[in-house]
Amino acid sequence: MLIINNLKASIEGKSILKGISLEVKPGEIHAIMGPNGSGKSTLAAVLAGREFVEVTEGTVSYLGKNLLEMAAEDRAKEGIFLGFQYPIEIPGVSMVNFMKTAVNEHRKHKGLEPLSASDFLKMMRDKKELVEIDSKLANRSVNEGFSGGEKKKNEIFQMAMLEPKLAILDETDSGLDIDALRIVANGVNKLKRPDNSFIVITHYQRLLDYIIPDVVHVLYDGRIVKTAGKELAIELEEKGYDWIKKEVENNVIA
Amino acid sequence: MNGKSEITEKYLGLYKDNINKISGISSAFINSFRAPAFEKFSELGIPTKKNEAYKYTNLNIFFDHDYENYFMPVPSDFIKAEEFRCDVTDLDAHGIVLLNGFYPTLNEKLRQLPSGVWIGSLNEAAVRFADIFEKHFGKYAKSETDGLIHLNTAMASDGVFVYIPEGVTLSKPVQVVNLVQSDEDMFNQHRNLIIAEKNSVFSIIICDHTLSPQKFLTNAVTEVFVGENAHFDIIRVQNEHNNACKITNTFIHQEKNSVTSSNNITLHGGLIRNSTYHHLGGEGAESYSYGLFLADKWQHIDNFVNMDHAFPNCTSNQLFKGVLDDMSTGAFNGRILVRPDAQGTLAYQKNNNILLTDDAKMDTKPQLEIFADDVKCSHGATIGQLDDDALFYLQSRGIDKREARLMLMFGFAHEVIQNIKIEPLRERMDNLVMQRLKGELSRCASCMVKCG
Ligand SMILES: Nc1ncnc2c1ncn2[C@@H]1O[C@H](COP(=O)(O)OP(=O)(O)OP(=O)(O)O)[C@@H](O)[C@H]1O
Ligand SMILES: [Mg+2]
């Protein structure tokens, strides 16, 4: 589904991603962990099509297409979804209008008619239930005045509306209370199908109790320095990142 | 020349040549204001950029032009005015049309609405309701710096009069349509007086239209009295062609515990200057001042607000926004004056602007003069482009860049529009703003002028 090969990227001339290779197959859940500032969100931004990150080397192929050549909106319509670490507030733009436009753009791309107003509202209702989001949130402006946790739930709600093939969730679990964490995880599990995949960026093993990853990667200083099964997350929770940092430094010396 | 500019001299001459004609059709009471106002005008003159409040607006190009002057309606005007239909069809309002500043009806120059409400011609009201009229006319429109207020007082003779008696709630708004139409370039002035007595509830919509492509200059003054505990909203919608200059001066005087809002929506216009004076003249009064403009080509839109906190425990909030395209220019000057007695004042001000091109230009200037100590006051101004992060957020959901830009601009504008409480008007404004942002012409259907 997604093949990243030796991806290097920089922001304003500063090199951030220093050669990442990663393959995600249909139906897989990959977790990416790693210390602050290691480049996790930057990787997510490159995949979603953020222009200020400059790709300097490497390739990314998504469903056989060259992802790096596609505009952000086209990637979305082809099934890529980014759950933002810091969702953006957009005053004056209502959630309803935002989602209606987005859903109908996706439908147009698939050659479908726009949804009728009543079908759309029904869809909103169903998905709201699925992610147990407060009904009133959907009547407000996009993320405006939402609490941290509400913003994260709203990301999962949007994911449910757009039914992506590849969802990249950037710290969607941060700032969630225990109930919200369970709801978010349930949302993901309900959307999980054999043909769609997830990349879950997180700092906490806790989330991975609910969303069981097939693979866990550690990103450090712009490189994937360790890849293993889900037991790696438990080990990191116990021991922190120091031992990995040491391993990396020793390897460099060796 | 006594150091007066040639332009000012021209208007002094205009007064001298026509004062007899003007006085002939006005009441003695209105006429009694003319000579002192003329004195004041000859002292202050037409504002230039040297006047701090007109620093960013050059009126000369419009005041320097030779116009036909409109001092009296002719019979054919009455027909034109009757033919006009507002295209906000589901707006249920008590309508009044002003043509070139006059109340163009031969009969029934004042209409009685339910509960003793009166609407109609200012000139007529000065005679028929002399008691009420004389209590308020000329009491609120005052300025020590702006000659245009006095030019209006010296020469205007008609306009709209609205009277809402104590305790009355008028459920439908009053809609005043200001039409300007002529075969010649034309200068006109009108004067409105609105009286909302104690405990009344009332809103007025004022629509400014131009119906023919000639060059127009309008200088209007509106005085509003809002009695104790009364609720009053004024919404002004401006949709004029690029060759028209509109200057509006609105003075809102508030008594104790009254609540008012003013909303200036400028969709289109050549040169527009809106001055809104809020006088919080009683304890516990609240005043909201909103404005939105969309400008392109060579248009220039200037909003001036004077928020005068004269009594304790009053609240005010200003929110003005502008979207500037092409080489258009704009200005915002928001003054907050908190007088020494006005303890417990809350006063807020926000001015946000989006420049869509490198050639567009916006000047914004807060002016805070605070003489009390128990005051909460904040102000903020931004001039910038659309937010890249917000744009990407929308795109990342599959919305293409063009559409995403439109959504953001619309959302930006909607923050002002959403304060309009009259639903059909709010929806219509949202619509017109969207069309305008898409580059489609946002004129009302009845406008003959194609500015695009
Ligand atoms: N817009 C930007 N301009 C300049 N530097 C940036 C920008 N965005 C990210 N960086 C830098 O790139 C590096 C990687 O940041 P990134 O946000 O990808 O880290 P992260 O792994 O997601 O961290 P965290 O766990 O704290 O979310 C950091 O050093 C950061 O300061
Ligand atoms: Mg991050």
XYZ file of C-alpha atoms in Angstrom, chain B residues 63-312:
250
model
C -15.471 67.104 -3.396
C -13.472 68.817 -6.118
C -15.876 67.711 -8.818
C -18.742 69.845 -10.157
C -22.104 68.311 -9.432
C -25.693 69.023 -10.084
C -27.095 69.759 -6.651
C -30.215 68.099 -5.535
C -32.332 70.277 -3.288
C -35.841 69.205 -4.150
C -37.488 66.174 -5.719
C -39.296 66.494 -9.043
C -42.542 64.593 -9.751
C -40.934 61.978 -12.009
C -38.724 60.968 -9.060
C -41.745 59.762 -7.143
C -42.526 57.221 -9.813
C -38.964 55.891 -9.875
C -38.982 55.419 -6.129
C -42.274 53.536 -6.169
C -40.965 51.165 -8.793
C -38.040 50.045 -6.684
C -38.312 46.607 -5.148
C -35.825 45.146 -2.727
C -34.693 41.728 -3.887
C -34.486 40.241 -0.405
C -37.983 38.958 -0.969
C -38.474 37.060 2.254
C -37.477 40.050 4.322
C -40.642 41.138 6.066
C -40.076 44.795 6.861
C -41.773 48.170 6.997
C -40.237 49.748 3.903
C -39.260 53.323 3.258
C -37.537 54.560 0.120
C -35.451 57.713 0.029
C -34.588 59.037 -3.401
C -31.542 61.294 -3.556
C -32.064 62.034 0.100
C -35.757 62.909 -0.057
C -38.841 61.107 1.076
C -40.450 60.762 -2.318
C -44.126 60.348 -1.580
C -46.740 62.927 -2.387
C -49.325 61.784 0.112
C -48.892 60.181 3.442
C -45.516 61.614 4.260
C -45.770 59.991 7.689
C -47.135 56.514 8.243
C -48.494 55.175 11.494
C -47.585 51.592 12.337
C -49.080 49.518 15.165
C -48.629 50.724 18.785
C -48.148 54.358 17.906
C -44.970 53.949 15.894
C -44.422 56.562 13.179
C -42.142 56.414 10.176
C -41.722 58.804 7.296
C -40.317 62.137 6.207
C -38.041 64.068 8.553
C -39.226 67.351 7.154
C -42.839 66.481 7.802
C -42.127 65.161 11.304
C -40.443 68.425 12.275
C -43.853 70.063 11.947
C -46.278 67.293 12.940
C -44.325 66.061 15.971
C -42.608 69.279 16.937
C -42.404 68.368 20.645
C -40.593 65.067 20.250
C -38.615 66.328 17.299
C -37.240 69.374 19.032
C -36.167 67.333 22.035
C -33.773 65.289 19.900
C -32.895 66.900 16.574
C -29.374 68.315 16.529
C -28.598 67.035 20.030
C -26.356 64.086 19.172
C -24.645 64.957 15.891
C -21.841 67.090 17.229
C -18.254 67.441 16.185
C -15.462 69.827 16.912
C -13.295 68.456 14.134
C -15.397 67.190 11.247
C -16.815 69.895 9.004
C -18.981 67.444 7.089
C -21.370 67.058 10.022
C -21.978 70.800 9.948
C -22.236 70.921 6.168
C -25.062 68.420 6.511
C -26.805 70.371 9.265
C -26.496 73.564 7.261
C -27.970 72.190 4.046
C -29.839 68.891 4.382
C -33.580 69.189 4.523
C -35.113 65.749 4.388
C -34.514 62.150 5.323
C -36.140 59.519 7.465
C -37.869 59.981 10.778
C -38.699 57.001 12.988
C -40.411 57.202 16.338
C -40.885 54.218 18.660
C -42.821 55.168 21.791
C -42.001 53.956 25.269
C -42.388 50.224 25.898
C -43.149 49.274 22.290
C -41.577 46.282 20.607
C -41.693 46.545 16.839
C -41.418 42.960 15.698
C -40.694 43.717 12.039
C -37.656 45.828 11.194
C -37.893 49.118 9.337
C -36.016 49.028 6.060
C -34.807 52.267 4.528
C -33.610 52.037 0.954
C -31.448 54.977 -0.055
C -31.545 55.277 -3.809
C -29.345 57.563 -5.785
C -30.340 58.079 -9.366
C -29.843 60.924 -11.754
C -28.947 61.789 -15.333
C -26.258 64.121 -14.078
C -23.413 63.798 -11.609
C -24.977 64.687 -8.299
C -24.253 65.801 -4.746
C -26.885 65.128 -2.108
C -27.223 65.124 1.640
C -29.844 63.728 3.897
C -30.549 63.617 7.561
C -32.243 60.893 9.595
C -33.625 61.020 13.099
C -34.489 57.854 14.985
C -36.043 57.934 18.425
C -36.407 54.689 20.367
C -37.899 55.590 23.721
C -37.466 53.841 27.072
C -37.989 50.034 27.053
C -38.611 49.864 23.309
C -37.181 47.202 21.008
C -36.506 47.999 17.407
C -34.194 47.406 14.468
C -33.572 49.303 11.273
C -31.908 48.240 8.041
C -30.456 50.912 5.795
C -29.543 49.883 2.256
C -27.431 52.200 0.143
C -27.814 51.709 -3.601
C -26.859 53.592 -6.728
C -29.192 53.119 -9.677
C -27.437 55.007 -12.449
C -23.771 55.160 -13.415
C -23.195 58.886 -12.849
C -20.714 60.207 -10.340
C -22.369 60.653 -6.955
C -21.398 62.176 -3.664
C -23.601 61.629 -0.627
C -23.024 63.049 2.835
C -25.543 61.632 5.296
C -26.066 62.167 9.008
C -28.194 59.915 11.214
C -29.030 60.738 14.808
C -30.323 58.015 17.083
C -31.705 58.309 20.579
C -31.923 55.034 22.501
C -33.837 55.426 25.748
C -33.310 53.676 29.052
C -33.344 49.891 28.779
C -34.234 50.041 25.081
C -32.777 47.629 22.510
C -31.806 48.997 19.151
C -30.004 47.492 16.129
C -28.923 49.297 12.991
C -27.656 47.373 9.985
C -26.298 49.218 7.001
C -25.763 47.449 3.705
C -23.783 49.313 1.088
C -23.794 48.285 -2.525
C -22.804 51.166 -4.722
C -20.856 51.515 -7.919
C -17.193 52.436 -8.224
C -17.874 56.015 -9.167
C -19.906 56.795 -6.076
C -18.711 58.303 -2.821
C -20.764 57.721 0.277
C -20.079 59.355 3.603
C -22.240 58.286 6.498
C -22.091 59.740 9.985
C -24.150 57.895 12.556
C -24.530 59.202 16.086
C -26.060 56.805 18.588
C -26.860 58.207 22.003
C -27.655 55.624 24.668
C -29.353 56.002 28.009
C -29.004 53.771 31.074
C -28.999 49.959 30.529
C -29.774 50.233 26.844
C -28.239 47.818 24.336
C -27.394 48.736 20.768
C -25.570 47.200 17.875
C -24.440 48.732 14.630
C -23.339 46.665 11.663
C -21.886 48.218 8.494
C -21.637 45.752 5.642
C -19.911 47.240 2.614
C -20.166 44.954 -0.382
C -19.220 47.454 -3.020
C -18.521 51.156 -3.395
C -16.009 53.581 -4.884
C -15.104 55.598 -1.827
C -16.884 54.898 1.411
C -16.435 56.516 4.748
C -18.568 55.357 7.651
C -18.217 57.194 10.933
C -20.089 55.652 13.803
C -20.263 57.539 17.072
C -21.458 55.600 20.094
C -22.209 57.649 23.144
C -22.649 55.458 26.215
C -24.586 58.115 28.040
C -26.027 56.163 30.982
C -24.833 53.565 33.457
C -24.865 49.914 32.363
C -25.284 50.586 28.650
C -23.887 48.144 26.079
C -22.755 48.978 22.596
C -21.615 46.683 19.808
C -20.059 48.037 16.666
C -19.432 45.722 13.742
C -18.215 46.243 10.224
C -17.199 44.233 7.186
C -16.011 45.379 3.814
C -14.956 43.660 0.619
C -12.947 45.862 -1.691
C -11.289 45.455 -5.058
C -10.064 47.534 -8.022
C -9.404 51.102 -6.856
C -11.999 51.136 -4.110
C -11.286 52.766 -0.800
C -13.240 51.919 2.350
C -12.720 53.760 5.611
C -14.437 52.959 8.902
C -14.156 55.297 11.836
C -15.575 54.433 15.252
C -15.826 56.677 18.251
C -16.776 54.748 21.383
C -17.420 57.246 24.137
C -17.713 55.727 27.629
C -19.179 58.593 29.605
C -20.786 56.613 32.451
C -19.743 53.750 34.755
